[in-house]
Amino acid sequence: MWFQDEARFGQQTSTTKVWAEKGSRPRVVKQQQFEYAYLFGAVCPTSGKTEALISPLVNKDVMYCHLKQISQSTQPGRMAVVVMDRAAWHFKDGVVEGLENVVIIRLPPYSPELNPIEQVWSWLRQRKLSNRIFASYDDILDQVSEAWNAFISCADRVKSLCFRDWIKLTS
């Protein structure tokens, strides 16, 4: 079972709390530009496996490429059940044409709390991608890739962050 979603990262980053001397007011810069990259991510909470794709846009073609990655990483003879939200560029429930080992299950509308990968986006934003400046689109790609690789470097982190939410959903 895979939980899939995509998130936008770019020059309009979020600001988070920072350590500072008591009584001081540290400054954090905020960019005004509007360049973004979209990170398509999927997590298997039981095995800790992940798949990701970074794209300058979101559409069905990019979504299909991401599902193809998931399909190829699934063991032969097994089915990949992919749980996702109802974004316009997502596929309908059922088997994806051309990817016979991928089955889509879509979550109810307006229910991001049911998708454990939402925790991944929070982790990336809070720990790796907040309070920073991106010089260019290539810099965004590098930083997002570095953040994703830092997240997946520990399979236990992947499992613990997503598995506890998955257990809540199945109980």
Short mmCIF file of C-alpha atoms in Angstrom, two decimals:
data_model
loop_
_atom_site.label_atom_id
_atom_site.label_comp_id
_atom_site.label_asym_id
_atom_site.label_seq_id
_atom_site.Cartn_x
_atom_site.Cartn_y
_atom_site.Cartn_z
CA MET A 1 0.00 0.00 0.00
CA TRP A 2 1.32 3.41 -1.01
CA PHE A 3 0.18 6.86 0.07
CA GLN A 4 0.74 9.44 -2.67
CA ASP A 5 0.50 13.21 -2.85
CA GLU A 6 2.29 16.21 -4.28
CA ALA A 7 3.41 19.45 -2.69
CA ARG A 8 4.64 22.76 -4.03
CA PHE A 9 7.97 24.11 -2.81
CA GLY A 10 9.61 27.32 -3.89
CA GLN A 11 10.53 30.88 -3.26
CA GLN A 12 7.52 31.67 -1.06
CA THR A 13 8.72 29.57 1.88
CA SER A 14 7.14 29.42 5.29
CA THR A 15 8.79 30.96 8.31
CA THR A 16 9.26 28.91 11.43
CA LYS A 17 10.49 29.59 14.91
CA VAL A 18 14.24 29.85 15.41
CA TRP A 19 16.44 29.69 18.49
CA ALA A 20 17.60 33.12 19.62
CA GLU A 21 18.84 34.91 22.69
CA LYS A 22 16.03 35.79 25.11
CA GLY A 23 14.67 39.25 24.42
CA SER A 24 16.08 39.42 20.87
CA ARG A 25 14.02 39.47 17.67
CA PRO A 26 15.87 37.51 14.98
CA ARG A 27 15.14 38.48 11.40
CA VAL A 28 14.09 35.96 8.79
CA VAL A 29 14.08 36.89 5.12
CA LYS A 30 11.03 36.29 2.94
CA GLN A 31 11.28 36.17 -0.85
CA GLN A 32 8.78 37.87 -3.12
CA GLN A 33 9.44 35.84 -6.31
CA PHE A 34 7.13 33.07 -7.51
CA GLU A 35 9.20 30.16 -8.85
CA TYR A 36 8.11 26.72 -7.68
CA ALA A 37 8.76 23.02 -8.13
CA TYR A 38 6.29 20.27 -7.38
CA LEU A 39 7.41 17.20 -5.47
CA PHE A 40 5.36 14.09 -6.19
CA GLY A 41 5.98 11.68 -3.33
CA ALA A 42 4.76 8.24 -2.35
CA VAL A 43 5.43 6.30 0.83
CA CYS A 44 4.80 2.68 1.76
CA PRO A 45 4.38 2.88 5.56
CA THR A 46 4.94 -0.82 6.22
CA SER A 47 8.22 -1.22 4.31
CA GLY A 48 9.51 2.36 4.45
CA LYS A 49 9.97 2.41 0.66
CA THR A 50 9.52 5.74 -1.11
CA GLU A 51 9.27 7.08 -4.63
CA ALA A 52 9.54 10.73 -5.68
CA LEU A 53 9.51 12.89 -8.79
CA ILE A 54 10.15 16.64 -9.05
CA SER A 55 8.40 18.58 -11.80
CA PRO A 56 7.91 22.23 -12.78
CA LEU A 57 4.17 21.57 -13.26
CA VAL A 58 1.34 19.26 -12.29
CA ASN A 59 -0.77 17.37 -14.81
CA LYS A 60 -1.87 13.84 -15.72
CA ASP A 61 1.31 13.13 -17.70
CA VAL A 62 3.55 13.84 -14.71
CA MET A 63 1.16 11.90 -12.46
CA TYR A 64 1.36 8.92 -14.84
CA CYS A 65 5.19 9.06 -14.72
CA HIS A 66 5.06 8.98 -10.93
CA LEU A 67 2.63 6.04 -10.91
CA LYS A 68 4.95 4.28 -13.38
CA GLN A 69 7.81 4.70 -10.85
CA ILE A 70 5.62 3.12 -8.16
CA SER A 71 4.66 0.31 -10.55
CA GLN A 72 8.31 -0.45 -11.37
CA SER A 73 9.33 -0.53 -7.70
CA THR A 74 6.55 -3.00 -6.84
CA GLN A 75 7.66 -6.62 -6.67
CA PRO A 76 6.62 -8.74 -9.66
CA GLY A 77 3.35 -10.56 -9.03
CA ARG A 78 2.20 -7.99 -6.42
CA MET A 79 -0.27 -5.12 -6.72
CA ALA A 80 0.48 -1.54 -5.68
CA VAL A 81 -2.56 -0.01 -4.00
CA VAL A 82 -2.06 3.76 -4.22
CA VAL A 83 -4.15 5.98 -1.94
CA MET A 84 -4.43 9.59 -3.10
CA ASP A 85 -6.64 12.65 -2.88
CA ARG A 86 -9.02 13.86 -5.58
CA ALA A 87 -6.88 16.45 -7.36
CA ALA A 88 -7.95 17.14 -10.94
CA TRP A 89 -4.81 15.55 -12.42
CA HIS A 90 -5.24 12.29 -10.46
CA PHE A 91 -6.67 9.17 -11.99
CA LYS A 92 -10.05 7.69 -11.08
CA ASP A 93 -10.44 4.68 -8.78
CA GLY A 94 -9.36 1.33 -10.19
CA VAL A 95 -6.56 -0.04 -12.34
CA VAL A 96 -4.51 2.51 -14.29
CA GLU A 97 -4.43 1.77 -18.01
CA GLY A 98 -0.94 0.65 -19.02
CA LEU A 99 0.06 -0.07 -15.40
CA GLU A 100 -1.71 -3.32 -14.67
CA ASN A 101 -0.16 -3.70 -11.20
CA VAL A 102 -1.36 -0.28 -9.90
CA VAL A 103 -4.78 0.19 -8.30
CA ILE A 104 -5.96 3.67 -7.28
CA ILE A 105 -8.11 4.38 -4.24
CA ARG A 106 -9.11 8.02 -3.84
CA LEU A 107 -9.80 9.59 -0.48
CA PRO A 108 -13.03 11.44 0.26
CA PRO A 109 -13.03 15.13 -0.76
CA TYR A 110 -11.46 17.66 1.62
CA SER A 111 -9.82 15.08 3.88
CA PRO A 112 -6.02 15.59 3.80
CA GLU A 113 -5.81 14.33 7.38
CA LEU A 114 -6.50 10.82 6.05
CA ASN A 115 -3.31 10.78 3.97
CA PRO A 116 -0.20 10.06 6.08
CA ILE A 117 2.12 11.61 3.48
CA GLU A 118 0.83 15.02 4.57
CA GLN A 119 3.08 14.50 7.63
CA VAL A 120 6.05 14.22 5.27
CA TRP A 121 5.35 17.64 3.77
CA SER A 122 5.18 19.14 7.28
CA TRP A 123 8.48 17.47 8.20
CA LEU A 124 10.20 18.76 5.05
CA ARG A 125 8.92 22.29 5.52
CA GLN A 126 9.67 22.52 9.23
CA ARG A 127 13.07 20.87 9.24
CA LYS A 128 14.60 21.44 5.81
CA LEU A 129 12.87 24.02 3.63
CA SER A 130 11.75 26.91 5.84
CA ASN A 131 13.53 30.22 6.56
CA ARG A 132 15.61 30.11 3.40
CA ILE A 133 16.20 31.89 0.13
CA PHE A 134 16.35 30.15 -3.23
CA ALA A 135 18.58 31.82 -5.81
CA SER A 136 17.02 30.14 -8.84
CA TYR A 137 14.80 27.31 -10.04
CA ASP A 138 17.84 25.01 -10.10
CA ASP A 139 18.51 25.93 -6.47
CA ILE A 140 14.91 24.97 -5.62
CA LEU A 141 15.43 21.60 -7.32
CA ASP A 142 18.69 21.00 -5.45
CA GLN A 143 17.27 21.96 -2.05
CA VAL A 144 14.05 19.96 -2.47
CA SER A 145 16.05 16.91 -3.62
CA GLU A 146 18.40 17.29 -0.68
CA ALA A 147 15.47 17.61 1.73
CA TRP A 148 13.71 14.52 0.31
CA ASN A 149 16.94 12.51 0.46
CA ALA A 150 17.46 13.59 4.07
CA PHE A 151 13.94 12.41 4.88
CA ILE A 152 14.30 9.00 3.23
CA SER A 153 17.83 8.41 4.55
CA CYS A 154 16.27 6.84 7.65
CA ALA A 155 13.71 4.12 6.88
CA ASP A 156 12.64 4.13 10.52
CA ARG A 157 11.74 7.82 10.24
CA VAL A 158 9.68 7.11 7.12
CA LYS A 159 7.87 4.28 8.86
CA SER A 160 7.31 6.07 12.16
CA LEU A 161 6.04 9.27 10.56
CA CYS A 162 3.61 7.54 8.21
CA PHE A 163 2.89 4.21 9.88
CA ARG A 164 1.29 5.62 13.05
CA ASP A 165 -1.19 7.59 10.92
CA TRP A 166 -1.83 4.54 8.77
CA ILE A 167 -2.59 2.46 11.88
CA LYS A 168 -5.11 5.11 13.02
CA LEU A 169 -6.83 4.86 9.63
CA THR A 170 -7.10 1.09 9.68
CA SER A 171 -8.32 0.76 13.27
#
